Short mmCIF file of C-alpha atoms and ligand atoms in Angstrom, two decimals:
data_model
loop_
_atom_site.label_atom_id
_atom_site.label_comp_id
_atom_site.label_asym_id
_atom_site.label_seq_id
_atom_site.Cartn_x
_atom_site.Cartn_y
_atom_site.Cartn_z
CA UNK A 1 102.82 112.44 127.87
CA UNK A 2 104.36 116.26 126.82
CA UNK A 3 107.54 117.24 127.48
CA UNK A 4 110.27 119.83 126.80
CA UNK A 5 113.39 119.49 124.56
CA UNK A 6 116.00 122.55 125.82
CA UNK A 7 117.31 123.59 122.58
CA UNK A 8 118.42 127.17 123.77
CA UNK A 9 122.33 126.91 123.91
CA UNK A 10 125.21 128.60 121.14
CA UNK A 11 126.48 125.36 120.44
CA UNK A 12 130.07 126.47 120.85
CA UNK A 13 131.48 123.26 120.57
CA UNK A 14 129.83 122.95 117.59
CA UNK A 15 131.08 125.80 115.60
CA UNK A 16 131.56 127.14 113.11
CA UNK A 17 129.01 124.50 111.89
CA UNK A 18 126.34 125.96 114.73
CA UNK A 19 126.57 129.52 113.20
CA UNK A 20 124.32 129.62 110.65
CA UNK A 21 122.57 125.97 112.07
CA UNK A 22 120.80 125.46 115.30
CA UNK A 23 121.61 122.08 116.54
CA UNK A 24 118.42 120.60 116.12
CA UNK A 25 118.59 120.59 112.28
CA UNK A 26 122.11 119.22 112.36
CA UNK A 27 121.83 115.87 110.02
CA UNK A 28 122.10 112.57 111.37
CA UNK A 29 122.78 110.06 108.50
CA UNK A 30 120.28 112.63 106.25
CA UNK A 31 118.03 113.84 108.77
CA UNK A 32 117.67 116.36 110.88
CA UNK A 33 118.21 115.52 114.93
CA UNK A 34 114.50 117.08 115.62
CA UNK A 35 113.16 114.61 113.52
CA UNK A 36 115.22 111.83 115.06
CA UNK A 37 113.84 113.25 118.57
CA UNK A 38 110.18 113.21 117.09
CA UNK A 39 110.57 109.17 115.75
CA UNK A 40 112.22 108.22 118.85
CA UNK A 41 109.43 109.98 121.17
CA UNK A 42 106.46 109.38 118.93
CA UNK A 43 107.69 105.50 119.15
CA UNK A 44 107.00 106.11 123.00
CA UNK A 45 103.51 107.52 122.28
CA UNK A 46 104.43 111.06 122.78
CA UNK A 47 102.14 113.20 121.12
CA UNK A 48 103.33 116.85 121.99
CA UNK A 49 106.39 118.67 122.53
CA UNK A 50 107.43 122.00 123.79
CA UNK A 51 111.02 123.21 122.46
CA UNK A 52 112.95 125.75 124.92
CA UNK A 53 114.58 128.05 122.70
CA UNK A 54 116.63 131.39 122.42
CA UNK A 55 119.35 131.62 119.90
CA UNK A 56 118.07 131.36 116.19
CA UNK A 57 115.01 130.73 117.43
CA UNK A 58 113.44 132.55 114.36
CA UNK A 59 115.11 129.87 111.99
CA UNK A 60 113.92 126.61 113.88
CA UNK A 61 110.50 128.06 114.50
CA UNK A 62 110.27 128.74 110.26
CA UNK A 63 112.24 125.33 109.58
CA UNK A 64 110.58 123.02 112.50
CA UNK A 65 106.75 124.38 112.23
CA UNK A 66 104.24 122.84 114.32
CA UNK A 67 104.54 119.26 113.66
CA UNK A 68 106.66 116.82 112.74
CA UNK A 69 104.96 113.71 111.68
CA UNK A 70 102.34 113.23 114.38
CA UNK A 71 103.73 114.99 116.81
CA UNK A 72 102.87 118.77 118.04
CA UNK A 73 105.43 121.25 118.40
CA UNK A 74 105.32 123.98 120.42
CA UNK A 75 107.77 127.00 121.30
CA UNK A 76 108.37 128.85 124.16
CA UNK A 77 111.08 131.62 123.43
CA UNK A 78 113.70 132.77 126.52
CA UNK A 79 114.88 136.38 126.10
CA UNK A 80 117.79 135.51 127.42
CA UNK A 81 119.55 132.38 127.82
CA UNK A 82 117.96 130.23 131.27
CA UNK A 83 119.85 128.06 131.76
CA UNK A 84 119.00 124.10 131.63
CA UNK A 85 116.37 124.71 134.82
CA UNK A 86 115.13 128.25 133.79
CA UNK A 87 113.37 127.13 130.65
CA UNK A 88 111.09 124.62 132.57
CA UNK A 89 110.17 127.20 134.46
CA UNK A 90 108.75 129.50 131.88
CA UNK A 91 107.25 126.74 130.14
CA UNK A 92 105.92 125.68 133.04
CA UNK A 93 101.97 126.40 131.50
CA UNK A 94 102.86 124.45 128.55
CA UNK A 95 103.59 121.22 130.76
CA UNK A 96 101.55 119.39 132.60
CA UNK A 97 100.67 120.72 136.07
CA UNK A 98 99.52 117.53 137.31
CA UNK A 99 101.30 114.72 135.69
CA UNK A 100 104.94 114.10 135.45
CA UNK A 101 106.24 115.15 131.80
CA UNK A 102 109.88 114.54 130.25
CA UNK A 103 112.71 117.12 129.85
CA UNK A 104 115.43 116.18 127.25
CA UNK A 105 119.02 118.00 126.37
CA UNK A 106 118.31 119.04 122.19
CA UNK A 107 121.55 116.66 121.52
CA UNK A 108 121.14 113.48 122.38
CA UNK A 109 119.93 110.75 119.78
CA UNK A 110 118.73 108.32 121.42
CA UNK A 111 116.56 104.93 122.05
CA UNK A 112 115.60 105.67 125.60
CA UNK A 113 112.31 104.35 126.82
CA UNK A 114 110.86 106.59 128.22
CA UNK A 115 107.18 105.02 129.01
CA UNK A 116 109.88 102.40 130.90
CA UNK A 117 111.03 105.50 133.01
CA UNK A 118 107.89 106.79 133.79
CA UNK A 119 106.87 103.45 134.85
CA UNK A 120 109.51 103.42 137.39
CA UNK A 121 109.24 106.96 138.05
CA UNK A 122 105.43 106.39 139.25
CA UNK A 123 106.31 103.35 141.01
CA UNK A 124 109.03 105.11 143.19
CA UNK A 125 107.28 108.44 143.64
CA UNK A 126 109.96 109.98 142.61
CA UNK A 127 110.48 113.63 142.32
CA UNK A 128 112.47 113.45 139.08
CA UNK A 129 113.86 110.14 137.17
CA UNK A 130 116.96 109.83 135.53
CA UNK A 131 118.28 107.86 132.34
CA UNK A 132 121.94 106.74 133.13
CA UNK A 133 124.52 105.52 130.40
CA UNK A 134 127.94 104.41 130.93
CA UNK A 135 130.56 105.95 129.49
CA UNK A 136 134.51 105.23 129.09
CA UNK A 137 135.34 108.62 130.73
CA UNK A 138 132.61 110.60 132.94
CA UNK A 139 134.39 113.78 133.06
CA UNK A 140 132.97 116.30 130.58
CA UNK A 141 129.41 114.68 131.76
CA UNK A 142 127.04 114.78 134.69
CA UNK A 143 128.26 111.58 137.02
CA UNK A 144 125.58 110.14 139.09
CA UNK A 145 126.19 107.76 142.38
CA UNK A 146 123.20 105.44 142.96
CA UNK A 147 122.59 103.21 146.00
CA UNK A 148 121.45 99.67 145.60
CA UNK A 149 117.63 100.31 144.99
CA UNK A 150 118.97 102.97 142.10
CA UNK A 151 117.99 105.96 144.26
CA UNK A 152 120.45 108.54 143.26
CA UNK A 153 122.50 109.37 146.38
CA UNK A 154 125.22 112.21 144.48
CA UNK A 155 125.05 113.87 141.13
CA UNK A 156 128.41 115.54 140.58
CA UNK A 157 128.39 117.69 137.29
CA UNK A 158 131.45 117.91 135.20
CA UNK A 159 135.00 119.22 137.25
CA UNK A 160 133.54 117.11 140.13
CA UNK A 161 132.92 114.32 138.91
CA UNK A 162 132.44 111.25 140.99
CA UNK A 163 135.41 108.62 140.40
CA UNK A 164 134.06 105.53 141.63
CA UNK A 165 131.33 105.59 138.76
CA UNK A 166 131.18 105.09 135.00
CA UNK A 167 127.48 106.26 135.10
CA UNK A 168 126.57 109.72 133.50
CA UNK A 169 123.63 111.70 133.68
CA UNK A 170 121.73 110.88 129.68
CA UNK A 171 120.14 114.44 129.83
CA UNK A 172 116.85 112.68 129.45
CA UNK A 173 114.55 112.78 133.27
CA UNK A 174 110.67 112.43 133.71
CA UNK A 175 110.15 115.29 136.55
CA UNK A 176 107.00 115.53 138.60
CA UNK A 177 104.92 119.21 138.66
CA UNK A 178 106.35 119.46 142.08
CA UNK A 179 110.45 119.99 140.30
CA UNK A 180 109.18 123.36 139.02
CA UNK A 181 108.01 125.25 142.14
CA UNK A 182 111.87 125.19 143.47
CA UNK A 183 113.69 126.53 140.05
CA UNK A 184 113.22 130.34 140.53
CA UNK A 185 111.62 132.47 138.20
CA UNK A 186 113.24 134.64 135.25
CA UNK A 187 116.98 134.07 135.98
CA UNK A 188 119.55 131.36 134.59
CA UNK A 189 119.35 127.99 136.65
CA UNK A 190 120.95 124.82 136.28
CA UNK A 191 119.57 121.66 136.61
CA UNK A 192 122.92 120.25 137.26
CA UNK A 193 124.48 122.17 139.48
CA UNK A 194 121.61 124.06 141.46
CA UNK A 195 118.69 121.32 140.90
CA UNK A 196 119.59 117.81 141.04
CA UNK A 197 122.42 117.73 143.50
CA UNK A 198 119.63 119.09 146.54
CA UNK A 199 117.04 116.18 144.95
CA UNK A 200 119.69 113.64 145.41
CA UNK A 201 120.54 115.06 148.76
CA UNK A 202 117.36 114.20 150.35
CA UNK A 203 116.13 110.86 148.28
CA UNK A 204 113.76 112.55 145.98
CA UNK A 205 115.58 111.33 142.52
CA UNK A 206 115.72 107.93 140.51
CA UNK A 207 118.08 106.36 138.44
CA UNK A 208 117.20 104.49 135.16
CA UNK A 209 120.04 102.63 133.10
CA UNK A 210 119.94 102.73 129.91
CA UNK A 211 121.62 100.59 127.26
CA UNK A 212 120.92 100.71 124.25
CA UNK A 213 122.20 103.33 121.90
CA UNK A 214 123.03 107.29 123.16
CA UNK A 215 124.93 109.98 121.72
CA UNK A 216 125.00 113.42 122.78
CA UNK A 217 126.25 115.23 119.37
CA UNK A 218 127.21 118.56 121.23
CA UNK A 219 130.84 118.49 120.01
CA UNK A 220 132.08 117.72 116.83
CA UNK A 221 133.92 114.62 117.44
CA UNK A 222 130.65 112.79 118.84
CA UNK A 223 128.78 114.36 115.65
CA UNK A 224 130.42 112.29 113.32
CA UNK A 225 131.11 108.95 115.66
CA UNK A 226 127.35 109.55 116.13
CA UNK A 227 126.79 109.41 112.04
CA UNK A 228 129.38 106.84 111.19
CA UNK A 229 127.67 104.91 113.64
CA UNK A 230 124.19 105.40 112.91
CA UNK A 231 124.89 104.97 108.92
CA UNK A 232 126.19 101.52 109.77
CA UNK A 233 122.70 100.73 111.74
CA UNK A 234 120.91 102.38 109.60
CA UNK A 235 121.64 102.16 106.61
CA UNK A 236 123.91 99.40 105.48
CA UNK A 237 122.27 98.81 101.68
CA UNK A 238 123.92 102.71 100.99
CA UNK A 239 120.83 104.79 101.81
CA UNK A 240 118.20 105.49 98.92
CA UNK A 241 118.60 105.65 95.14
CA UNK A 242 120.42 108.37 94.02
CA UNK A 243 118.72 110.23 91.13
CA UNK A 244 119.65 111.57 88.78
CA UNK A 245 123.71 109.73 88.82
CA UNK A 246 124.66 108.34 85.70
CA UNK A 247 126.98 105.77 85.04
CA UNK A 248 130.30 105.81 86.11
CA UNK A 249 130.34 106.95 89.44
CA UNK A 250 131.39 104.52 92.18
CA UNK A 251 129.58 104.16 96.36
CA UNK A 252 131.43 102.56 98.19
CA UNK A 253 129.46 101.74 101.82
CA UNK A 254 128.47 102.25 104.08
CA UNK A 255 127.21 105.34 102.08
CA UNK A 256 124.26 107.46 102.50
CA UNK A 257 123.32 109.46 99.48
CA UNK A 258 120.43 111.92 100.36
CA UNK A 259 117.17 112.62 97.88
CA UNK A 260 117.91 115.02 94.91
CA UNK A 261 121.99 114.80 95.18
CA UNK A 262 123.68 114.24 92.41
CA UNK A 263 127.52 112.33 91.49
CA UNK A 264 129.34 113.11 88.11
CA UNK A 265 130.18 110.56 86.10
CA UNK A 266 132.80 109.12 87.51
CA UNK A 267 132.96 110.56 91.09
CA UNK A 268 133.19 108.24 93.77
CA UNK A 269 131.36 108.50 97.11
CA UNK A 270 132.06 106.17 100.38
CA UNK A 271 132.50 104.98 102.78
CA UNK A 272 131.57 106.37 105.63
CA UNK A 273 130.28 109.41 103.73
CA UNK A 274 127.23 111.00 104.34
CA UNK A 275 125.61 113.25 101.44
CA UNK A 276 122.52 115.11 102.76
CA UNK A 277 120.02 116.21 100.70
CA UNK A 278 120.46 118.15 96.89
CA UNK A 279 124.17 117.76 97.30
CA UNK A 280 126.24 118.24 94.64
CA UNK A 281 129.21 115.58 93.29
CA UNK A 282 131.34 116.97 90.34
CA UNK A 283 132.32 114.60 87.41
CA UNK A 284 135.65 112.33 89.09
CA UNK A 285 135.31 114.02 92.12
CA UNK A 286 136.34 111.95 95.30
CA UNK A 287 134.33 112.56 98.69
CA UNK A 288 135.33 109.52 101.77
CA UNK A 289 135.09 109.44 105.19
CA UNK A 290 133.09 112.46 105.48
CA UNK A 291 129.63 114.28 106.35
CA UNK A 292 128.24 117.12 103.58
CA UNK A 293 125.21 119.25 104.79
CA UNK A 294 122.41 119.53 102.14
CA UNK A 295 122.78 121.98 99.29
CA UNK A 296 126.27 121.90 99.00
CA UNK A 297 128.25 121.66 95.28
CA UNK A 298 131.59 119.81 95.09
CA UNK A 299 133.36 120.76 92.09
CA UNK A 300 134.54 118.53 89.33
CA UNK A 301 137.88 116.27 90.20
CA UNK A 302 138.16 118.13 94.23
CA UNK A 303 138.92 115.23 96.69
CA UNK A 304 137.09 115.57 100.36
CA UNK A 305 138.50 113.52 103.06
CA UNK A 306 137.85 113.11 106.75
CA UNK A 307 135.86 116.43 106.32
CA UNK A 308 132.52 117.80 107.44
CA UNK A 309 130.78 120.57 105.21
CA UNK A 310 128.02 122.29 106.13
CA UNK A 311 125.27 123.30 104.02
CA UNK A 312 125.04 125.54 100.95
CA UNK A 313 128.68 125.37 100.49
CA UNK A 314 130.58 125.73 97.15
CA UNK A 315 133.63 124.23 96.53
CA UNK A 316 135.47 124.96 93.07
CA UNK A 317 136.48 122.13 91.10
CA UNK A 318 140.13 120.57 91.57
CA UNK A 319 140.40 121.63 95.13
CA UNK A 320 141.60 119.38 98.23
CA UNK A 321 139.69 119.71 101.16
CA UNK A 322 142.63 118.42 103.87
CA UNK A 323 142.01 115.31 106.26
CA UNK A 324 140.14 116.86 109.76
CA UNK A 325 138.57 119.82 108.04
CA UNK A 326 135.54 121.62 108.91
CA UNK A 327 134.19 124.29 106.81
CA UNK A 328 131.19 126.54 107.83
CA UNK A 329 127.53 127.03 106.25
CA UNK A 330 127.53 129.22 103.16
CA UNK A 331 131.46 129.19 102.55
CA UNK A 332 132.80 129.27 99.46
CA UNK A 333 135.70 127.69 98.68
CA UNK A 334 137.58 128.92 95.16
CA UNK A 335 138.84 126.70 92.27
CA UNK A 336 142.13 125.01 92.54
CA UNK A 337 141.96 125.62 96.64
CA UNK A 338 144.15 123.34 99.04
CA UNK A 339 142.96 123.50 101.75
CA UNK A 340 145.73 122.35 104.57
CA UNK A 341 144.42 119.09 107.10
CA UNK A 342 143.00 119.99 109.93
CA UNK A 343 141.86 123.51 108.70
CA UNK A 344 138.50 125.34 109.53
CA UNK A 345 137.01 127.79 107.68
CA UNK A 346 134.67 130.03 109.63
CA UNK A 347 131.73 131.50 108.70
N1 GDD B 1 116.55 126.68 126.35
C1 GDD B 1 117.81 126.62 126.78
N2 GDD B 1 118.34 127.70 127.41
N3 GDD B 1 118.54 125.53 126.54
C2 GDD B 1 119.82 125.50 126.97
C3 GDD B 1 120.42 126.59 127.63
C4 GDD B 1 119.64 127.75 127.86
O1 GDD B 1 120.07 128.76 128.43
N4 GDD B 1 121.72 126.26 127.92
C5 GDD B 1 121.89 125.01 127.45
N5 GDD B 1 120.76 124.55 126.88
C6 GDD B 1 120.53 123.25 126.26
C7 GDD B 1 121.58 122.91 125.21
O2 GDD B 1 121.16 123.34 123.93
C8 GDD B 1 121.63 121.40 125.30
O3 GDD B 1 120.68 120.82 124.43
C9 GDD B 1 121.25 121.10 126.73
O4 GDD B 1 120.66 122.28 127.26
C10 GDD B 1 122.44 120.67 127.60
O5 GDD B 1 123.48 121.61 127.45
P1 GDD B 1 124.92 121.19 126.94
O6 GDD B 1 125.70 122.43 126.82
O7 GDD B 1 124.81 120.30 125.77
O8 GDD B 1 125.45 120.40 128.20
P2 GDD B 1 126.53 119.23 128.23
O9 GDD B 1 126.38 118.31 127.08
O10 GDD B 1 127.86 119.82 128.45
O11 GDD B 1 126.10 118.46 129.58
C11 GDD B 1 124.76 118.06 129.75
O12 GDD B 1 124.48 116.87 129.02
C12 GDD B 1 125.25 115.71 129.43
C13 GDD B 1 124.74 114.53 128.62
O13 GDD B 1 125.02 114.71 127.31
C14 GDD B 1 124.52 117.84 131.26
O14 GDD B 1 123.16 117.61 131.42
C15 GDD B 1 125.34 116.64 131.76
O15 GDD B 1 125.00 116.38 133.12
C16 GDD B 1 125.02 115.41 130.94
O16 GDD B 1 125.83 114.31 131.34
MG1 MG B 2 125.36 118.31 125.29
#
């Protein structure tokens, strides 16, 4: 089975982290989300991908390449931004024209089965299948209003969502050839809002529930529950060695300390703090309850809390990084800074 990941949005909700980083190589508890996408659909025997892309398209084509463990990757580039339909459209000669494929939002980590869904999806005829998770509140998703047999009967996106259902739209469907032949050609279309809501109309679309675990790491909030909760699962023994630390410095877990980092003597890491790779910790330097992007340098005796850094940042020693902070890619951050709670520091 092939299928397309849309990976084409800014990320607003993401910045200024999604400056100078596409989505897709965001870390998750080390690694990037692509690579979580590839394990998770290689686990369901997918063997090629196609990612929809506009915006620093140049960067994930150099840092993604054409595989990622044993799965092929292939581009196809929008001039301008489609949409969430549009892109299916163009890639339409990279799908499948005769077999139902898979189309997944490039946020969501995921377990989803999706040889389960096409099962179903084969089964039912269906025009497109759709993975449904509950939520606590449906209304900055897709809501989705399914009659007893799980035949959707109303997708509502967003502002209208529907009340009487804790169900949301995954962003992961198995669509049948037929799907593409009613998204127009070479102008922005939604799945959500143009698409679905005529399939459900007239029968055509299926509902899978999912439960086990989904995020959808668009906004920054959900990006770190997403890696607090997947460095818990993941990696409760405090990730891999860490090379090169001498003795003296303290993890506390759950930790994850990515390959090539290095602590001070003395600094103390955890929990809940994620180090990606060739990070940086300064002798006595304190980093807790927070998520560093690889290549970054923490100075001697600065304290990071409740913080996320993004990569190939420098912070001079004996600075506070304040509770709630982001800071962008490529900042630098001077000696003796303090940095008020809350702050963000943009690109
Ligand atoms: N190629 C391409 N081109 N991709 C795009 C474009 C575009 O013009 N616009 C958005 N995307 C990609 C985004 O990068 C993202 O991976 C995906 O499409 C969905 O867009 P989001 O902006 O993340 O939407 P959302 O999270 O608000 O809502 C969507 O996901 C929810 C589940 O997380 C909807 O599908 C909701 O119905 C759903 O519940
Ligand atoms: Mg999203």
């Amino acid at each position: 089975m092939r299928g397309l990941i849309l990976a084409g949005g800014f990320a607003t909700r993401l910045r200024p982290l999604s400056c100078s980083k596409p989505k897709l190589l965001f870390p998750i508890v080390g690694v990037s989300l692509i690579e979580w996408m590839a394990r998770w659909l290689s686990s369901d025997g997918v063997k090629e991908i196609v990612l929809a892309v506009n915006h620093l398209s140049d960067k994930l084509k150099v840092e993604v390449g054409h595989t990622i463990g044993d799965v092929t990757v292939a581009f196809s580039v929008e001039e301008k931004p489609l949409g969430t339909a549009g892109p299916i459209r163009l890639a339409a000669n990279l799908l499948s024209k005769d077999d139902p494929f898979f189309v997944i939002n490039g946020d969501i980590v995921s377990d989803i089965d999706i040889r389960s869904m096409l099962a179903v999806h084969k089964e039912k005829k269906a025009a497109a299948t759709i993975a449904l998770v509950s939520v606590p509140d449906p209304s900055s998703y897709g809501s989705v209003l399914t009659d007893s047999d799980g035949v959707v009967r109303k997708f509502a996106e967003k502002s209208g969502a529907i009340s009487s259902t804790n169900l949301v739209n995954a962003g992961v469907y198995v669509i049948s050839p037929i799907v593409v032949g009613h998204i127009p050609i070479g102008r922005p279309v939604s799945l959500e809002r143009d698409v679905f809501p005529r399939f459900a109309e007239n029968g055509g679309m299926q509902a899978w529930i999912h439960e086990g675990f989904w995020y959808d790491i668009g906004r920054v909030s959900e990006y770190v529950r997403a890696n607090k909760e997947l460095l818990e699962k993941e990696a409760p023994e405090g990730g891999p060695a860490v090379p090169g630390a001498q003795g003296g410095m303290h993890i506390l877990r759950p930790a994850y300390v990515g390959a090539k980092s290095r602590l001070g003597v003395g600094a103390k890491v955890g929990p809940f703090t994620i180090l990606s790779n060739n990070v940086t910790v300064g002798d006595e330097a304190i980093v807790r309850n927070s998520i560093v992007f690889e290549e970054t340098a923490i100075g001697e005796k600065t304290i990071v809390e409740d913080s996320v850094i993004g990569e190939r940042v420098v912070i001079g020693r004996g600075s506070r990084i304040g509770r709630g902070s982001i800071i962008a890619g490529q900042s630098i951050i001077p000696e003796g800074s303090m940095v008020p709670p809350d702050s963000i520091i943009l690109c």
